[in-house]
């Protein structure tokens, strides 16, 4: 098979009610050279029972572990990946069947490290919701835009494994915002490509983590300080000032 292997990481915790649908949506890709790495982060529901339905599928690997939290679960999945490209799907979300077919061709440009897309929304029952909010998306060298806000829908992104090899995976010291931290690091060396197709289906339901505005602010501040310390001369003082002002007003 000449098509490069794509590894899809699904880190899950007590999402047995939705997990099989997420896995099936990935397996239903028109692009078929994939592996699905499911990391069960100590689930206490029926996840292990649901995963028995995939026991005979050679494309699905099930990796149960004790509860270590989201960053470590995702990193365990990334570490287990064998593909040239890595993608993610949250256990309560879905992929469109043509996601990989539409996004992978952009990696023909060796400078592009991340290809991401637009999303659509469904509710807990799977009914389509009207688009709630639209964000500005950007292509190319995106650090100056990304430092202002994380405009990349996490599950929509596909990355070169080369990015992980060179710049690392998720920062396990962060309780949240691990994707923003990741994108900021990758943006220092790679170009980003956005496609307007809705290839990721995000589920909005009552069981999701509640908003923690104070925690989000403190975490965003921590990520900013870490990034600016690591790359002190990358951004102009003017951009940095605007970015700090944005954090103060939006978190």
GROMACS .gro file of C-alpha atoms in nm:
model
  251
    1UNK     CA    1   0.000   0.000   0.000
    2UNK     CA    2   0.152   0.332  -0.110
    3UNK     CA    3  -0.070   0.548   0.106
    4UNK     CA    4   0.106   0.658   0.427
    5UNK     CA    5  -0.030   0.522   0.753
    6UNK     CA    6  -0.238   0.762   0.964
    7UNK     CA    7  -0.259   0.694   1.337
    8UNK     CA    8  -0.572   0.820   1.511
    9UNK     CA    9  -0.557   0.866   1.888
   10UNK     CA   10  -0.878   0.846   2.091
   11UNK     CA   11  -0.816   0.912   2.460
   12UNK     CA   12  -1.126   0.825   2.660
   13UNK     CA   13  -1.256   0.835   3.016
   14UNK     CA   14  -1.606   0.707   3.098
   15UNK     CA   15  -1.733   0.768   2.745
   16UNK     CA   16  -1.866   0.420   2.675
   17UNK     CA   17  -2.196   0.562   2.553
   18UNK     CA   18  -2.029   0.750   2.267
   19UNK     CA   19  -1.693   0.579   2.211
   20UNK     CA   20  -1.808   0.310   1.962
   21UNK     CA   21  -1.961   0.577   1.736
   22UNK     CA   22  -1.636   0.774   1.741
   23UNK     CA   23  -1.434   0.465   1.646
   24UNK     CA   24  -1.679   0.364   1.372
   25UNK     CA   25  -1.664   0.715   1.222
   26UNK     CA   26  -1.285   0.687   1.195
   27UNK     CA   27  -1.297   0.336   1.052
   28UNK     CA   28  -1.550   0.454   0.790
   29UNK     CA   29  -1.291   0.677   0.620
   30UNK     CA   30  -1.268   0.670   0.243
   31UNK     CA   31  -0.891   0.673   0.307
   32UNK     CA   32  -0.828   0.333   0.456
   33UNK     CA   33  -0.463   0.305   0.563
   34UNK     CA   34  -0.531   0.390   0.927
   35UNK     CA   35  -0.484   0.259   1.275
   36UNK     CA   36  -0.697   0.360   1.574
   37UNK     CA   37  -0.525   0.380   1.912
   38UNK     CA   38  -0.779   0.391   2.194
   39UNK     CA   39  -0.630   0.487   2.532
   40UNK     CA   40  -0.872   0.411   2.816
   41UNK     CA   41  -0.769   0.641   3.101
   42UNK     CA   42  -0.907   0.431   3.385
   43UNK     CA   43  -1.274   0.432   3.283
   44UNK     CA   44  -1.520   0.299   3.540
   45UNK     CA   45  -1.817   0.263   3.305
   46UNK     CA   46  -1.879   0.000   3.035
   47UNK     CA   47  -1.591   0.113   2.810
   48UNK     CA   48  -1.402  -0.216   2.837
   49UNK     CA   49  -1.717  -0.408   2.744
   50UNK     CA   50  -1.785  -0.182   2.446
   51UNK     CA   51  -1.427  -0.229   2.326
   52UNK     CA   52  -1.476  -0.607   2.304
   53UNK     CA   53  -1.673  -0.533   1.988
   54UNK     CA   54  -1.347  -0.424   1.821
   55UNK     CA   55  -1.130  -0.709   1.951
   56UNK     CA   56  -1.107  -0.875   1.610
   57UNK     CA   57  -1.042  -0.554   1.415
   58UNK     CA   58  -0.672  -0.537   1.329
   59UNK     CA   59  -0.695  -0.159   1.280
   60UNK     CA   60  -0.798  -0.095   1.641
   61UNK     CA   61  -0.564  -0.116   1.941
   62UNK     CA   62  -0.706  -0.086   2.292
   63UNK     CA   63  -0.468   0.042   2.562
   64UNK     CA   64  -0.626   0.052   2.909
   65UNK     CA   65  -0.434   0.228   3.184
   66UNK     CA   66  -0.496   0.366   3.532
   67UNK     CA   67  -0.643   0.714   3.548
   68UNK     CA   68  -0.357   0.958   3.482
   69UNK     CA   69  -0.540   1.250   3.324
   70UNK     CA   70  -0.593   1.379   2.970
   71UNK     CA   71  -0.237   1.491   2.882
   72UNK     CA   72  -0.078   1.162   2.985
   73UNK     CA   73  -0.350   0.959   2.816
   74UNK     CA   74  -0.302   1.146   2.489
   75UNK     CA   75   0.075   1.113   2.514
   76UNK     CA   76   0.042   0.739   2.571
   77UNK     CA   77  -0.157   0.723   2.249
   78UNK     CA   78   0.093   0.934   2.057
   79UNK     CA   79   0.380   0.719   2.183
   80UNK     CA   80   0.203   0.407   2.053
   81UNK     CA   81   0.143   0.555   1.705
   82UNK     CA   82   0.314   0.389   1.410
   83UNK     CA   83   0.191   0.626   1.139
   84UNK     CA   84   0.362   0.899   0.942
   85UNK     CA   85   0.072   1.125   1.039
   86UNK     CA   86  -0.117   1.156   1.368
   87UNK     CA   87  -0.475   1.271   1.417
   88UNK     CA   88  -0.714   1.286   1.710
   89UNK     CA   89  -1.081   1.228   1.781
   90UNK     CA   90  -1.238   1.289   2.119
   91UNK     CA   91  -1.442   0.993   2.237
   92UNK     CA   92  -1.772   1.183   2.223
   93UNK     CA   93  -1.712   1.337   1.878
   94UNK     CA   94  -1.716   1.209   1.519
   95UNK     CA   95  -1.528   1.239   1.191
   96UNK     CA   96  -1.680   1.291   0.849
   97UNK     CA   97  -1.607   0.998   0.617
   98UNK     CA   98  -1.392   1.208   0.381
   99UNK     CA   99  -1.182   1.383   0.646
  100UNK     CA  100  -0.848   1.221   0.562
  101UNK     CA  101  -0.916   1.222   0.188
  102UNK     CA  102  -0.962   1.600   0.199
  103UNK     CA  103  -0.684   1.696   0.438
  104UNK     CA  104  -0.392   1.466   0.365
  105UNK     CA  105  -0.312   1.600   0.012
  106UNK     CA  106  -0.197   1.930   0.163
  107UNK     CA  107   0.099   1.751   0.321
  108UNK     CA  108   0.252   1.728  -0.025
  109UNK     CA  109   0.408   2.058   0.081
  110UNK     CA  110   0.690   1.949   0.315
  111UNK     CA  111   0.675   2.281   0.503
  112UNK     CA  112   0.322   2.214   0.627
  113UNK     CA  113   0.313   2.043   0.965
  114UNK     CA  114  -0.055   2.078   1.059
  115UNK     CA  115  -0.370   2.066   0.846
  116UNK     CA  116  -0.693   2.157   1.022
  117UNK     CA  117  -1.053   2.213   0.922
  118UNK     CA  118  -1.389   2.360   1.011
  119UNK     CA  119  -1.628   2.181   1.246
  120UNK     CA  120  -2.000   2.116   1.271
  121UNK     CA  121  -2.198   2.059   1.590
  122UNK     CA  122  -2.436   1.794   1.720
  123UNK     CA  123  -2.614   1.749   2.053
  124UNK     CA  124  -2.604   1.457   2.292
  125UNK     CA  125  -2.853   1.263   2.082
  126UNK     CA  126  -2.663   1.322   1.758
  127UNK     CA  127  -2.900   1.583   1.618
  128UNK     CA  128  -2.736   1.855   1.411
  129UNK     CA  129  -2.711   2.195   1.578
  130UNK     CA  130  -2.692   2.528   1.404
  131UNK     CA  131  -2.343   2.672   1.403
  132UNK     CA  132  -2.309   2.858   1.731
  133UNK     CA  133  -1.997   3.061   1.669
  134UNK     CA  134  -1.755   3.130   1.387
  135UNK     CA  135  -1.387   3.194   1.433
  136UNK     CA  136  -1.125   3.348   1.212
  137UNK     CA  137  -0.889   3.079   1.081
  138UNK     CA  138  -0.541   3.131   0.938
  139UNK     CA  139  -0.287   2.965   0.707
  140UNK     CA  140   0.089   2.971   0.683
  141UNK     CA  141   0.312   3.104   0.958
  142UNK     CA  142   0.049   3.153   1.227
  143UNK     CA  143   0.238   3.224   1.550
  144UNK     CA  144   0.136   3.591   1.567
  145UNK     CA  145  -0.231   3.499   1.522
  146UNK     CA  146  -0.213   3.193   1.744
  147UNK     CA  147  -0.063   3.382   2.039
  148UNK     CA  148  -0.385   3.589   2.044
  149UNK     CA  149  -0.620   3.290   2.058
  150UNK     CA  150  -0.638   2.921   1.987
  151UNK     CA  151  -0.838   2.922   1.663
  152UNK     CA  152  -0.762   2.558   1.574
  153UNK     CA  153  -1.036   2.302   1.656
  154UNK     CA  154  -0.829   2.032   1.818
  155UNK     CA  155  -0.995   1.721   1.676
  156UNK     CA  156  -0.995   1.864   1.325
  157UNK     CA  157  -0.615   1.874   1.305
  158UNK     CA  158  -0.381   1.622   1.145
  159UNK     CA  159  -0.009   1.655   1.217
  160UNK     CA  160   0.314   1.515   1.081
  161UNK     CA  161   0.470   1.275   1.329
  162UNK     CA  162   0.787   1.464   1.248
  163UNK     CA  163   0.643   1.754   1.451
  164UNK     CA  164   0.623   1.534   1.760
  165UNK     CA  165   0.969   1.391   1.703
  166UNK     CA  166   1.124   1.738   1.678
  167UNK     CA  167   0.917   1.946   1.921
  168UNK     CA  168   0.756   1.700   2.159
  169UNK     CA  169   0.400   1.600   2.238
  170UNK     CA  170   0.166   1.734   2.509
  171UNK     CA  171   0.293   1.913   2.818
  172UNK     CA  172   0.178   1.687   3.103
  173UNK     CA  173   0.215   1.967   3.360
  174UNK     CA  174  -0.080   2.154   3.207
  175UNK     CA  175  -0.431   2.066   3.330
  176UNK     CA  176  -0.592   2.229   3.027
  177UNK     CA  177  -0.496   2.418   2.711
  178UNK     CA  178  -0.258   2.140   2.606
  179UNK     CA  179  -0.352   2.182   2.241
  180UNK     CA  180  -0.282   2.558   2.239
  181UNK     CA  181   0.059   2.492   2.390
  182UNK     CA  182   0.122   2.226   2.125
  183UNK     CA  183   0.018   2.446   1.831
  184UNK     CA  184   0.229   2.736   1.953
  185UNK     CA  185   0.540   2.517   1.959
  186UNK     CA  186   0.470   2.364   1.619
  187UNK     CA  187   0.404   2.705   1.465
  188UNK     CA  188   0.764   2.809   1.534
  189UNK     CA  189   0.891   2.561   1.276
  190UNK     CA  190   0.602   2.453   1.052
  191UNK     CA  191   0.332   2.607   0.839
  192UNK     CA  192  -0.037   2.547   0.910
  193UNK     CA  193  -0.306   2.483   0.650
  194UNK     CA  194  -0.679   2.545   0.700
  195UNK     CA  195  -0.955   2.397   0.487
  196UNK     CA  196  -1.312   2.529   0.524
  197UNK     CA  197  -1.475   2.185   0.492
  198UNK     CA  198  -1.652   2.063   0.805
  199UNK     CA  199  -1.464   1.736   0.857
  200UNK     CA  200  -1.498   1.718   1.237
  201UNK     CA  201  -1.825   1.681   1.424
  202UNK     CA  202  -1.819   1.826   1.774
  203UNK     CA  203  -2.074   1.708   2.026
  204UNK     CA  204  -2.219   1.967   2.263
  205UNK     CA  205  -2.390   1.797   2.556
  206UNK     CA  206  -2.453   1.831   2.929
  207UNK     CA  207  -2.187   1.576   3.029
  208UNK     CA  208  -1.894   1.784   2.909
  209UNK     CA  209  -1.647   1.948   3.143
  210UNK     CA  210  -1.793   2.266   3.289
  211UNK     CA  211  -1.634   2.601   3.217
  212UNK     CA  212  -1.368   2.702   3.466
  213UNK     CA  213  -1.296   3.062   3.374
  214UNK     CA  214  -1.052   3.132   3.658
  215UNK     CA  215  -0.864   2.810   3.585
  216UNK     CA  216  -0.860   2.886   3.213
  217UNK     CA  217  -0.713   3.231   3.277
  218UNK     CA  218  -0.438   3.100   3.503
  219UNK     CA  219  -0.355   2.825   3.261
  220UNK     CA  220  -0.348   3.058   2.960
  221UNK     CA  221  -0.114   3.286   3.153
  222UNK     CA  222   0.111   2.990   3.232
  223UNK     CA  223   0.123   2.883   2.866
  224UNK     CA  224   0.203   3.237   2.752
  225UNK     CA  225   0.487   3.280   3.001
  226UNK     CA  226   0.631   2.940   2.911
  227UNK     CA  227   0.620   3.012   2.537
  228UNK     CA  228   0.769   3.362   2.564
  229UNK     CA  229   1.048   3.231   2.787
  230UNK     CA  230   1.127   2.954   2.539
  231UNK     CA  231   1.112   3.183   2.234
  232UNK     CA  232   1.199   3.530   2.373
  233UNK     CA  233   1.282   3.697   2.041
  234UNK     CA  234   1.026   3.539   1.814
  235UNK     CA  235   0.748   3.797   1.855
  236UNK     CA  236   0.765   4.175   1.856
  237UNK     CA  237   0.701   4.361   2.185
  238UNK     CA  238   0.387   4.510   2.030
  239UNK     CA  239   0.242   4.167   1.949
  240UNK     CA  240   0.324   4.045   2.300
  241UNK     CA  241   0.146   4.342   2.459
  242UNK     CA  242  -0.166   4.281   2.254
  243UNK     CA  243  -0.157   3.911   2.338
  244UNK     CA  244  -0.141   3.982   2.712
  245UNK     CA  245  -0.428   4.229   2.681
  246UNK     CA  246  -0.629   3.964   2.498
  247UNK     CA  247  -0.578   3.713   2.780
  248UNK     CA  248  -0.681   3.966   3.043
  249UNK     CA  249  -1.002   4.055   2.863
  250UNK     CA  250  -1.112   3.717   2.726
  251UNK     CA  251  -1.045   3.473   3.010
   0.00000   0.00000   0.00000
